[in-house]
PDB file of C-alpha atoms and ligand atoms in Angstrom:
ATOM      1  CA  UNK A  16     184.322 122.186 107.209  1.00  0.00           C
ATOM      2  CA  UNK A  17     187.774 123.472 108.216  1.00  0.00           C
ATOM      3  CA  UNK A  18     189.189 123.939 104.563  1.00  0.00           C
ATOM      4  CA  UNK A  19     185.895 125.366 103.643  1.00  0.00           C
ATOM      5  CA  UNK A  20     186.364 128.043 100.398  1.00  0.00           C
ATOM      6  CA  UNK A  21     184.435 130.362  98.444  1.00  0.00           C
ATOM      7  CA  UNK A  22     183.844 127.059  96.072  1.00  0.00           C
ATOM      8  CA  UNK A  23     182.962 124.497  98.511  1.00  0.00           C
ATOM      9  CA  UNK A  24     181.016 127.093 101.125  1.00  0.00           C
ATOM     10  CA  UNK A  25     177.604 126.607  98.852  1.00  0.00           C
ATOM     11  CA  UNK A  26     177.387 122.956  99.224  1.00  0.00           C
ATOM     12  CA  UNK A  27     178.667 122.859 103.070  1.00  0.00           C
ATOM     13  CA  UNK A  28     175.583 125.726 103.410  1.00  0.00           C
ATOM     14  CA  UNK A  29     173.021 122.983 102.015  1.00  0.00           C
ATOM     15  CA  UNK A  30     174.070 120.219 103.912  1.00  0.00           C
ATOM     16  CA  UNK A  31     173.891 122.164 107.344  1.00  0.00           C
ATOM     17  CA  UNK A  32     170.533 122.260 106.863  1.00  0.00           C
ATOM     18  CA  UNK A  33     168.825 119.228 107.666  1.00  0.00           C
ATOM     19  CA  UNK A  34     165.949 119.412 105.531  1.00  0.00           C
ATOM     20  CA  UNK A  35     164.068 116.365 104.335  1.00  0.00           C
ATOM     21  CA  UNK A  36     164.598 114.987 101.143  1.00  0.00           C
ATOM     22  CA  UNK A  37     163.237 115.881  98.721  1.00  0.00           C
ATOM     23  CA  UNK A  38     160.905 118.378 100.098  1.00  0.00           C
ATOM     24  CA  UNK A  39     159.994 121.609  98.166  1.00  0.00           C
ATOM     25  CA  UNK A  40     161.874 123.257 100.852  1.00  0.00           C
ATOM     26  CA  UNK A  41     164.559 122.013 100.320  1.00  0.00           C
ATOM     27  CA  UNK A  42     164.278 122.754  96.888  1.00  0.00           C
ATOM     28  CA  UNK A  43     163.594 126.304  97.376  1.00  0.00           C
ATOM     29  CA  UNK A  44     166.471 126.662  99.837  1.00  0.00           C
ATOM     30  CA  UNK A  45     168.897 124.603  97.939  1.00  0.00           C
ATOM     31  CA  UNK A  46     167.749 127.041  94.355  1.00  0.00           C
ATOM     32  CA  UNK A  47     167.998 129.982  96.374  1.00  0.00           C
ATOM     33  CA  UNK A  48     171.851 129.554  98.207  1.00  0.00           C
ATOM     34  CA  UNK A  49     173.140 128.528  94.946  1.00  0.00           C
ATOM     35  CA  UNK A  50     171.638 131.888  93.194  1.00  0.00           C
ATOM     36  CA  UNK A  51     172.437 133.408  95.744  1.00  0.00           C
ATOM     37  CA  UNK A  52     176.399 132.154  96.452  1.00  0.00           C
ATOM     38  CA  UNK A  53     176.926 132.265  92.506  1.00  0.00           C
ATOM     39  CA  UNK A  54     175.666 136.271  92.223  1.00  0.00           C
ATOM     40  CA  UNK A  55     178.001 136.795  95.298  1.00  0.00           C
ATOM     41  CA  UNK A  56     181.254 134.726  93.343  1.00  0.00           C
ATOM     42  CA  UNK A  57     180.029 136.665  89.832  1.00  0.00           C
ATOM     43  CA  UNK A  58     179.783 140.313  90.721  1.00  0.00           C
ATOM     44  CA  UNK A  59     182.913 139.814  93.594  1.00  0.00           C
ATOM     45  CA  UNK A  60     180.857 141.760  95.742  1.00  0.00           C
ATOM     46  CA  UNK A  61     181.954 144.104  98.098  1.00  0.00           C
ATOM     47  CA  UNK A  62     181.459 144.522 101.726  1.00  0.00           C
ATOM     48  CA  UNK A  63     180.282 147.498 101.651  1.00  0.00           C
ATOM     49  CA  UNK A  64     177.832 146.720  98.671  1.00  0.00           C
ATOM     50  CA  UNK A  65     176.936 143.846 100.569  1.00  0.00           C
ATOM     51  CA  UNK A  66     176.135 145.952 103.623  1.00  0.00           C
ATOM     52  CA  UNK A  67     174.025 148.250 101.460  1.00  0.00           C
ATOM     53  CA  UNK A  68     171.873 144.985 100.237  1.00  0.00           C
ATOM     54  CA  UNK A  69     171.192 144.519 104.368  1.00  0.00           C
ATOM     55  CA  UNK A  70     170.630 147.982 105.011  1.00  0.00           C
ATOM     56  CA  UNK A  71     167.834 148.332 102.273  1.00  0.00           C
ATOM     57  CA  UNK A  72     166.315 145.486 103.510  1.00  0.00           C
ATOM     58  CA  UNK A  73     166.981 146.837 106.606  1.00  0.00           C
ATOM     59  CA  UNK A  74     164.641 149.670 105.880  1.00  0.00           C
ATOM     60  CA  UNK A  75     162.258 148.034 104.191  1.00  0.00           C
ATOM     61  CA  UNK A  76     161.468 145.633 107.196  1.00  0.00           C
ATOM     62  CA  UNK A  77     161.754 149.705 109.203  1.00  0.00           C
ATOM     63  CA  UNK A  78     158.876 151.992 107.336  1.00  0.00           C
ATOM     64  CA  UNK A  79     156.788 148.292 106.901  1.00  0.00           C
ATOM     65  CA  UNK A  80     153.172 147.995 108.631  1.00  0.00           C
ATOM     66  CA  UNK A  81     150.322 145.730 108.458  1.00  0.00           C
ATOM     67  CA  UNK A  82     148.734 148.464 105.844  1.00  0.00           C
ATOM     68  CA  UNK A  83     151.924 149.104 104.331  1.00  0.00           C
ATOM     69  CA  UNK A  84     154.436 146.239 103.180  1.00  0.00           C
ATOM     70  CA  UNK A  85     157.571 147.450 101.482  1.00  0.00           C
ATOM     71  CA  UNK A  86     158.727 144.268 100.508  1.00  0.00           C
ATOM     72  CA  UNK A  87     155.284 143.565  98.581  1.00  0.00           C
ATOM     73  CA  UNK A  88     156.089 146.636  96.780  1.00  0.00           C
ATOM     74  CA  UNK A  89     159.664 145.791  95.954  1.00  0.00           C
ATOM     75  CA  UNK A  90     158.550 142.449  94.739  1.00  0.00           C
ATOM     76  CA  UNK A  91     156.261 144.971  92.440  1.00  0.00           C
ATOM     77  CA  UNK A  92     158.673 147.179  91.271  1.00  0.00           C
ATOM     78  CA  UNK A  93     161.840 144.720  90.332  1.00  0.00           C
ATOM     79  CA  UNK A  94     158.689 142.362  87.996  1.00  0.00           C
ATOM     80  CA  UNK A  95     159.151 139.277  90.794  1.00  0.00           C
ATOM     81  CA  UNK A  96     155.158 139.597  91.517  1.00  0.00           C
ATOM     82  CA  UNK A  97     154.442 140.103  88.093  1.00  0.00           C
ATOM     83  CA  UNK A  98     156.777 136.706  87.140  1.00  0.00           C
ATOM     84  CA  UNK A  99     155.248 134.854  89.835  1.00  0.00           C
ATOM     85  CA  UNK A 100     152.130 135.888  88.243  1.00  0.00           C
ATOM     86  CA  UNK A 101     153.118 135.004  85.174  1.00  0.00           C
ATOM     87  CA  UNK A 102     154.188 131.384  85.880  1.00  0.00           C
ATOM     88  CA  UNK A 103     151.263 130.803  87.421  1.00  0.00           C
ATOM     89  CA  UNK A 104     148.898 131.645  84.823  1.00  0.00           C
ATOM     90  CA  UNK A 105     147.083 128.305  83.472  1.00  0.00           C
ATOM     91  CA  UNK A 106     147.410 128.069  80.065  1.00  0.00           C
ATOM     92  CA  UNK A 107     143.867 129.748  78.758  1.00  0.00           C
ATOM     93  CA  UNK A 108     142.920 131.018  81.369  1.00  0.00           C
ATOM     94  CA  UNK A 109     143.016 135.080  81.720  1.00  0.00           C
ATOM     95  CA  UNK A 110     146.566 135.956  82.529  1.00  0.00           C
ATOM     96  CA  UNK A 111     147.037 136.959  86.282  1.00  0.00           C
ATOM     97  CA  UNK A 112     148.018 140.733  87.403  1.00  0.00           C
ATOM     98  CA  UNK A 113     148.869 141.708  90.278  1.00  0.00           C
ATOM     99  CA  UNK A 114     146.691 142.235  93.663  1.00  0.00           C
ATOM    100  CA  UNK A 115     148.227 145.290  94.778  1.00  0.00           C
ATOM    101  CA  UNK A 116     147.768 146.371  98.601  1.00  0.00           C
ATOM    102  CA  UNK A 117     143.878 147.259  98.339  1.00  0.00           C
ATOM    103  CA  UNK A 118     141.905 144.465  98.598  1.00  0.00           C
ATOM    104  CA  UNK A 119     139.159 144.064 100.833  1.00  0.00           C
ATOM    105  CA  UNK A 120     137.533 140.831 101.974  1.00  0.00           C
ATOM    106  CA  UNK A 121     134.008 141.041 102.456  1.00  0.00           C
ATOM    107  CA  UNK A 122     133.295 143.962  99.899  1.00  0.00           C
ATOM    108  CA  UNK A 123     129.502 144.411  99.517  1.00  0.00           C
ATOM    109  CA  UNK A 124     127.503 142.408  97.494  1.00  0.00           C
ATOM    110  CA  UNK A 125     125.750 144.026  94.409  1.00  0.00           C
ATOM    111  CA  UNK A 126     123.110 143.031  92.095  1.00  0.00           C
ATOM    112  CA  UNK A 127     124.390 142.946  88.237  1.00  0.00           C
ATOM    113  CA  UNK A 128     123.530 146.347  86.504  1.00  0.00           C
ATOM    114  CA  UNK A 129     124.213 147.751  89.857  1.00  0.00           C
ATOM    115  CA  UNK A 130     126.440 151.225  89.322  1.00  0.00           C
ATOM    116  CA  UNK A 131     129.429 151.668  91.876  1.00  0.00           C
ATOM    117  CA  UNK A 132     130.202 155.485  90.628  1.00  0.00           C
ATOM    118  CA  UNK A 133     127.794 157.083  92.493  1.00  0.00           C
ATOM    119  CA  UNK A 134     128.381 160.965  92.393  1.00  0.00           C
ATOM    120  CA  UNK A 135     131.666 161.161  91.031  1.00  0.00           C
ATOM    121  CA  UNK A 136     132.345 162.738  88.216  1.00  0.00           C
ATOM    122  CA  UNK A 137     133.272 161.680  84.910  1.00  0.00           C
ATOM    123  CA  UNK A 138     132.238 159.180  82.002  1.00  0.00           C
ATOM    124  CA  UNK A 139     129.947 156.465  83.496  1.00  0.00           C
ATOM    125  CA  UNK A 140     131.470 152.963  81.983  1.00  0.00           C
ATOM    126  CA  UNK A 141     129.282 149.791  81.526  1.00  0.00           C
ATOM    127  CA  UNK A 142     131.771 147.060  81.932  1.00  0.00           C
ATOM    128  CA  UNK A 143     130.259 143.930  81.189  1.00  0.00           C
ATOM    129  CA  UNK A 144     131.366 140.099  79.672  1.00  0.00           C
ATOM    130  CA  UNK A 145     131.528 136.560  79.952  1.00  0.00           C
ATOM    131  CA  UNK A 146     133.040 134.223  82.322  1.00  0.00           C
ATOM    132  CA  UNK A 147     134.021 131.577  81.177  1.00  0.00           C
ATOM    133  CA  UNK A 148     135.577 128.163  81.898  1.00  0.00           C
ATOM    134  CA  UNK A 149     138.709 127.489  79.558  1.00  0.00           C
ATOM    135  CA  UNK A 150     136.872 124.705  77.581  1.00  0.00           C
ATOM    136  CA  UNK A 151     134.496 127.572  76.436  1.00  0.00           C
ATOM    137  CA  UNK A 152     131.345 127.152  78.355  1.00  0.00           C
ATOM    138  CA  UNK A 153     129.876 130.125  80.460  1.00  0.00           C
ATOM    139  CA  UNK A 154     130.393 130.061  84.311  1.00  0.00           C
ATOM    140  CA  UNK A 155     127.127 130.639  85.562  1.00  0.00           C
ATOM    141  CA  UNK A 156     127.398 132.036  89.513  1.00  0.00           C
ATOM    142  CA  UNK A 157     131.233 132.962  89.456  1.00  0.00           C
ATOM    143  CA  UNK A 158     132.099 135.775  91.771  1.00  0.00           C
ATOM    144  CA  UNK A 159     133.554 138.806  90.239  1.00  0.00           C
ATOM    145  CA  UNK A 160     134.936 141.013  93.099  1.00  0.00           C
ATOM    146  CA  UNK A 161     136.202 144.254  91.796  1.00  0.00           C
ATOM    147  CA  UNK A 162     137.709 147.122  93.095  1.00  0.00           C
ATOM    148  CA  UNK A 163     139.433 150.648  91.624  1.00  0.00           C
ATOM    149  CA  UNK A 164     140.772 153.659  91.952  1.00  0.00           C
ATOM    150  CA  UNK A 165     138.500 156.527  91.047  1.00  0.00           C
ATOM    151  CA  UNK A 166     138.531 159.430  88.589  1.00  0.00           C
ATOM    152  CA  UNK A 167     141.627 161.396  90.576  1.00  0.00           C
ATOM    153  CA  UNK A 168     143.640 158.125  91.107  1.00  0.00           C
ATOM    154  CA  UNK A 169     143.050 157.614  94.622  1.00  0.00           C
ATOM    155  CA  UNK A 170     141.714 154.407  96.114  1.00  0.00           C
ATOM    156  CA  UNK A 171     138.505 155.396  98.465  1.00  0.00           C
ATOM    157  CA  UNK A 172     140.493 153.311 101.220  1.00  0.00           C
ATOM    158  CA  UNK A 173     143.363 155.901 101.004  1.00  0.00           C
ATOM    159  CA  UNK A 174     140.604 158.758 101.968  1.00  0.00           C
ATOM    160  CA  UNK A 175     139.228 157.408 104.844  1.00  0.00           C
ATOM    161  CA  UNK A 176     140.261 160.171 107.172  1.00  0.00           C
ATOM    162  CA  UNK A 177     138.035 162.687 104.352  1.00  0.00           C
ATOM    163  CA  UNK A 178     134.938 160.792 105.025  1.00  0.00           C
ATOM    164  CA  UNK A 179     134.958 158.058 101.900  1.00  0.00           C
ATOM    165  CA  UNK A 180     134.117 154.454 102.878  1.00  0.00           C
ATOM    166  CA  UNK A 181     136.657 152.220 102.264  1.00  0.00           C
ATOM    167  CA  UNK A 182     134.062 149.918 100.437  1.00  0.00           C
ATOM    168  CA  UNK A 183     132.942 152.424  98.079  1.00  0.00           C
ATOM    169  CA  UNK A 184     133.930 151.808  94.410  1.00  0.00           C
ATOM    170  CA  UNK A 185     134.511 147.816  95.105  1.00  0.00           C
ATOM    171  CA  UNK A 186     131.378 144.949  94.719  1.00  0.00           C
ATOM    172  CA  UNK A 187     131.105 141.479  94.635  1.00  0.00           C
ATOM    173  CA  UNK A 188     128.962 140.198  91.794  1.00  0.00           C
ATOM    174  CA  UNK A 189     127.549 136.650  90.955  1.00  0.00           C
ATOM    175  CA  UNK A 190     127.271 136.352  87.662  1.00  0.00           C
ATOM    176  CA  UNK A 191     124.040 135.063  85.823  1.00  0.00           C
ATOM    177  CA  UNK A 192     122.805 132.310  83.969  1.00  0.00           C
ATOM    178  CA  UNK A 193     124.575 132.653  80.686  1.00  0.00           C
ATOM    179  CA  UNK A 194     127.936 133.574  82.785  1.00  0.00           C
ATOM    180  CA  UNK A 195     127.545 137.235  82.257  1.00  0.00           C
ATOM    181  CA  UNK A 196     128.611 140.244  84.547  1.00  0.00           C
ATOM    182  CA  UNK A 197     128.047 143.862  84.217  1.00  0.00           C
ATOM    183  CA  UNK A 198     128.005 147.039  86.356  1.00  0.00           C
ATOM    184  CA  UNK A 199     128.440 150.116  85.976  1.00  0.00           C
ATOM    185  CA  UNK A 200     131.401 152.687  87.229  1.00  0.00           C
ATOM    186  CA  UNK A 201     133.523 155.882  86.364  1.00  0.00           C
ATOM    187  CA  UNK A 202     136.880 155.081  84.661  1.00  0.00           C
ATOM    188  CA  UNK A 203     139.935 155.544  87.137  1.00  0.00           C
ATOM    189  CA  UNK A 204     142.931 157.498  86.558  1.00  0.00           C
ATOM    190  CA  UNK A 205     146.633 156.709  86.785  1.00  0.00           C
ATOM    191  CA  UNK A 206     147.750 156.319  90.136  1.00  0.00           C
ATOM    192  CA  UNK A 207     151.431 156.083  91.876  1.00  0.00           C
ATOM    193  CA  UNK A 208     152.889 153.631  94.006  1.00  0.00           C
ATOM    194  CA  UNK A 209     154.716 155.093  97.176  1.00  0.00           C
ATOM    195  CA  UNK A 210     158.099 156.580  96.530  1.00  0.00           C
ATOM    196  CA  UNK A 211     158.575 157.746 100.352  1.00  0.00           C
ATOM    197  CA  UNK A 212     160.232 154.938 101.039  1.00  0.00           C
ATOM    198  CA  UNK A 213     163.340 152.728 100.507  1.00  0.00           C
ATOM    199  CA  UNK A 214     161.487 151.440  97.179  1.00  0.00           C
ATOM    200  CA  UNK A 215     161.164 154.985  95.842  1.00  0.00           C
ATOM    201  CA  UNK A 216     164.921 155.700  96.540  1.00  0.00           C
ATOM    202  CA  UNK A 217     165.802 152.310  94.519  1.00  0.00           C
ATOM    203  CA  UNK A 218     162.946 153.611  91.536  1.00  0.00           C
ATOM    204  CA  UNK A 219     164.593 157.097  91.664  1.00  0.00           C
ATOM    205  CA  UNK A 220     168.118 155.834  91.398  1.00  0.00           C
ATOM    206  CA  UNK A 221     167.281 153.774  88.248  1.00  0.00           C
ATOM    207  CA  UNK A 222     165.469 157.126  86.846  1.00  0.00           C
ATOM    208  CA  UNK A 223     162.130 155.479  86.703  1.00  0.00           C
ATOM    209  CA  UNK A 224     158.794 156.727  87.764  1.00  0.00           C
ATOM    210  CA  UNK A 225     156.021 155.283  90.142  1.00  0.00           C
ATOM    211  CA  UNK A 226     153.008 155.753  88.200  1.00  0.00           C
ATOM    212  CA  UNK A 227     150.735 152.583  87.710  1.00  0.00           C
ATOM    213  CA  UNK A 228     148.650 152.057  84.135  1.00  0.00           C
ATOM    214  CA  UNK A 229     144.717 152.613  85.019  1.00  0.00           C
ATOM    215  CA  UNK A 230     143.320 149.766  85.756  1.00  0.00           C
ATOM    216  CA  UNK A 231     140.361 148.040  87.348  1.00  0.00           C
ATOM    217  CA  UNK A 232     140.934 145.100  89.681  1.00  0.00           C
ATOM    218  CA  UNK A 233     139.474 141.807  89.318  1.00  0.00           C
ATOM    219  CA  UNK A 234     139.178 138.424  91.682  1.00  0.00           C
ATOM    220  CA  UNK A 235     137.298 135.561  90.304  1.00  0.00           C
ATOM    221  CA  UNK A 236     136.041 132.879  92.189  1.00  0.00           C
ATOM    222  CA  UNK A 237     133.724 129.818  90.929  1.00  0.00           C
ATOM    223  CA  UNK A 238     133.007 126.513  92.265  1.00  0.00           C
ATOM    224  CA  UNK A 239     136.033 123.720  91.130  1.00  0.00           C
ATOM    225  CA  UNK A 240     137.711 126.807  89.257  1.00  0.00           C
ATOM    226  CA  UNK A 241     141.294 127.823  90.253  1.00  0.00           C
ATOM    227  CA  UNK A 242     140.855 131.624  91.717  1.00  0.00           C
ATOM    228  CA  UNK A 243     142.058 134.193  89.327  1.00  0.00           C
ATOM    229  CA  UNK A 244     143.619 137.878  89.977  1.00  0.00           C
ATOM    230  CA  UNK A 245     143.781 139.845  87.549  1.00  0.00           C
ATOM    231  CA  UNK A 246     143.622 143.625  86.104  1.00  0.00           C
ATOM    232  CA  UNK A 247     141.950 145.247  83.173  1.00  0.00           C
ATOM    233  CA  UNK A 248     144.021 148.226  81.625  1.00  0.00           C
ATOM    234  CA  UNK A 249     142.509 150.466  78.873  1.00  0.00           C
ATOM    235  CA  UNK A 250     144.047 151.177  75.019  1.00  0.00           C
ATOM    236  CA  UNK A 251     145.661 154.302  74.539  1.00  0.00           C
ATOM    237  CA  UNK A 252     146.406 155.396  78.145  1.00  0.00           C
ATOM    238  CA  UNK A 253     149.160 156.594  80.127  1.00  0.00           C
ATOM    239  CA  UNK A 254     151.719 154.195  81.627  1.00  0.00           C
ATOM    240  CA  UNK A 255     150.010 151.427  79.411  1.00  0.00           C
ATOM    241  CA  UNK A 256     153.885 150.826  78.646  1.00  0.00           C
ATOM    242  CA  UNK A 257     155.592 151.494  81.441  1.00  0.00           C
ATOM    243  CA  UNK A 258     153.842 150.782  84.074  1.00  0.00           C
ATOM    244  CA  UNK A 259     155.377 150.810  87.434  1.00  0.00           C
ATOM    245  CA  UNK A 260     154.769 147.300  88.452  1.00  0.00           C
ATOM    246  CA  UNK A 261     154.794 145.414  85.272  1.00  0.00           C
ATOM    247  CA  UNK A 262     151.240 144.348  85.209  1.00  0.00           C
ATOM    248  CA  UNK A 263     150.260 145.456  82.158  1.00  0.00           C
ATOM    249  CA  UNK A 264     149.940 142.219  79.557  1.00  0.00           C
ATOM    250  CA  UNK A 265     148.645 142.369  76.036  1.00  0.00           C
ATOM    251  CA  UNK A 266     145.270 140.298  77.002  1.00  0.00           C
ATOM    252  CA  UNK A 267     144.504 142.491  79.714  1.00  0.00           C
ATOM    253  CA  UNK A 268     143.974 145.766  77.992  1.00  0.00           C
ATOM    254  CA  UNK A 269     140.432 146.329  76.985  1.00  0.00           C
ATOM    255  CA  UNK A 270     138.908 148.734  74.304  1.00  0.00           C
ATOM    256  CA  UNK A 271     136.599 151.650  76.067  1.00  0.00           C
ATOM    257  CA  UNK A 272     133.855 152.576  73.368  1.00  0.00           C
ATOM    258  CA  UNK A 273     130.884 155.281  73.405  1.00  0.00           C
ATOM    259  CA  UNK A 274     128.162 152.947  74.322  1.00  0.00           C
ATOM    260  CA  UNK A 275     125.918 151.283  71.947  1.00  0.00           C
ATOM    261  CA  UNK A 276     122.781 149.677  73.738  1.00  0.00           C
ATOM    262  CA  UNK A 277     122.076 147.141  70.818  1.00  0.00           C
ATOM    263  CA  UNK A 278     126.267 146.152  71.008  1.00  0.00           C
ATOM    264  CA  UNK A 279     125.543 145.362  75.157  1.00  0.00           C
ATOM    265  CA  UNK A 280     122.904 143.597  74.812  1.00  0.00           C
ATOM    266  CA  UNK A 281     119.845 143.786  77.090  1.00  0.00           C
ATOM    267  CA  UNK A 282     121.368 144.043  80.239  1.00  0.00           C
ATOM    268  CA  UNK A 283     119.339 146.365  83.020  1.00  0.00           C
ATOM    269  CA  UNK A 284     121.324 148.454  84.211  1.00  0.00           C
ATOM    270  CA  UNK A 285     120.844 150.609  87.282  1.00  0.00           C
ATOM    271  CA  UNK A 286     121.877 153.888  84.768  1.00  0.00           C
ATOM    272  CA  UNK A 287     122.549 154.575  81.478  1.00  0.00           C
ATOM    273  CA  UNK A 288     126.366 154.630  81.013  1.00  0.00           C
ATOM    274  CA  UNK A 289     128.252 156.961  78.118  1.00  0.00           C
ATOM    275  CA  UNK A 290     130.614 154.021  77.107  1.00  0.00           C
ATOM    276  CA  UNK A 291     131.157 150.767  77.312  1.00  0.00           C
ATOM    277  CA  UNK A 292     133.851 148.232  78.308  1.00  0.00           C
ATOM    278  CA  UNK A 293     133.849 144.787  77.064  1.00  0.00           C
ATOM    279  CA  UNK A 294     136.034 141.823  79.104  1.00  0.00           C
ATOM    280  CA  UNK A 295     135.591 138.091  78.929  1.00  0.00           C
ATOM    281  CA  UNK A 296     137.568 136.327  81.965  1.00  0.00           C
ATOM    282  CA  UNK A 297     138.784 132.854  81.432  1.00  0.00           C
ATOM    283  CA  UNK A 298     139.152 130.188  84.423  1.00  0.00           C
ATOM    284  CA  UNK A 299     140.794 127.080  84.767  1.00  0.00           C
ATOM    285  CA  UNK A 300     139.731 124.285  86.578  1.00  0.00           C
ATOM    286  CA  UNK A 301     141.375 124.331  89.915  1.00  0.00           C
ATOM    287  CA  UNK A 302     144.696 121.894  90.544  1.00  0.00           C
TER     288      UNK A 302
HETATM  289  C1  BEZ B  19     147.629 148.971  92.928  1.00  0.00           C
HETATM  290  O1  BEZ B  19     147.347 148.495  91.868  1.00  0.00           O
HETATM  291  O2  BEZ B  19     146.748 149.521  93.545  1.00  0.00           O
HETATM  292  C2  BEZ B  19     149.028 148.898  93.452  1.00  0.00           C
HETATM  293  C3  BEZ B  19     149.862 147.898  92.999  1.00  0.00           C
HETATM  294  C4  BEZ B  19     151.141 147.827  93.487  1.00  0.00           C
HETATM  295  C5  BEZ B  19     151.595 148.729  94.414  1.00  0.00           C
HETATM  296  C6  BEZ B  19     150.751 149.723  94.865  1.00  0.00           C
HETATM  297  C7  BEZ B  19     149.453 149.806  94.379  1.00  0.00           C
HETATM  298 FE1   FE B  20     145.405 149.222  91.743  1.00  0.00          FE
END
């Protein structure tokens, strides 16, 4: 190792770890030391840009909780959690979005037709479909967990200390025989990521804002099916193309209509909604 240069340093790296062979670790580390060694060799970098790398992460690792993970949101922000969504997407299946830091296990279980708006104001949504398994037929008892912002753009889980209950606008719905699901809710707004942080310095520096797409977010579970997570975004909103996190896609952006009882169907639902959202969800059997 004694006439080790910057050419021969990446290889003596690998080999000084004694990983088995052949693992997927070793893989990953192997992939990741040669990106990593050839971005270093490419862009000459400096010390003190190298020093600036540590000291972001530095302060990531710094403002980071269990509620609040920086690094989560600077996979977000630089498209890695949207391209690790993205690869693993099964082909026709619904393509995955991203989780985001609100998710809660154990959300209450609703009945279909069962309306999560409550008193809030704003346009009451039916938002109702099919889920399906890839090959076409309907998924009769899949899980549809849900949860959303609401009609400001906060998450009730960000309200806590004002009295909201952090399980208010989320549900956990089986769907029926014929696969369907359908609720009702209010329509959330745009909503930004945190820019406190060392994220929002990096998002400010590249003159780009924090603001997320509306969305609602989805988790589907069913028997023998891969789990899917996923988000539904809405034509003609704000963000729809720039959206802070990249998790906008083409297949997720549904059409929000006045409502039209004979185009839902006969579904009983706890109240009469002004408008309508249709979604089908696509699952692939699991690996
Ligand atoms: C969200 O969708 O709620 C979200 C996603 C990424 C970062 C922050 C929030
Ligand atoms: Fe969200």
């Amino acid at each position: 190792m004694r006439d080790i240069n910057q050419f021969t340093i990446t290889e003596a790296v690998k080999k000084s770890f004694r990983t088995e062979e052949g693992s997927r670790f070793e893989f990953l580390l192997h992939k990741m030391l040669d990106h990593l060694h050839d971005f270093t060799r490419e862009t000459n970098l400096t010390h003190d840009e190298w020093m600036r790398v540590l000291n972001f992460l530095y302060d990531c690792g710094k403002i980071s909780t269990p509620e609040r993970h920086e690094f989560i949101l600077l996979s977000d922000v630089i498209g890695f959690s949207a391209l690790v969504d993205m690869i693993n997407t099964r082909g026709g299946a619904t393509e995955g979005s991203n989780l985001g830091p609100f998710y809660l296990e154990n959300a209450p279980t609703k009945e279909l037709g069962a309306d999560l708006a409550g008193e809030r104001e704003g346009a009451l949504v039916v938002v109702h479909g099919i889920v399906r398994h890839i090959l076409g037929q309907p998924l009769p008892g899949a899980i549809v967990d849900t949860w959303q912002a609401d009609g400001s753009g906060t998450y009730p889980i960000q309200e806590q200390e004002r009295g909201q209950d952090k399980f208010d606008l989320r549900g956990i719905f089986k769907t029926d025989e014929q696969g369907r699901y359908y609720y009702t809710t209010v329509l959330p707004k745009p909503y930004t990521v945190p820019d406190d942080g060392p994220v929002g310095e990096l998002l400010r520096a590249g003159k780009r804002h924090n603001w997320r797409a509306p969305h609602l977010h989805f988790m589907l579970r069913a028997e023998g099916m891969r789990t899917n997570v996923t988000e539904v975004f809405f034509e003609n909103t704000q963000y729809i193309d720039n959206d802070a996190v990249f998790g906008v896609r083409k297949s997720l952006i549904g059409k929000v209509e006045p409502y039209k009882a004979d185009k839902v169907g006969d579904l009983p639902l706890e109240r009469k909604p002004d408008a309508m959202l249709h979604f089908d969800f696509v699952m692939a059997p699991a690996d």
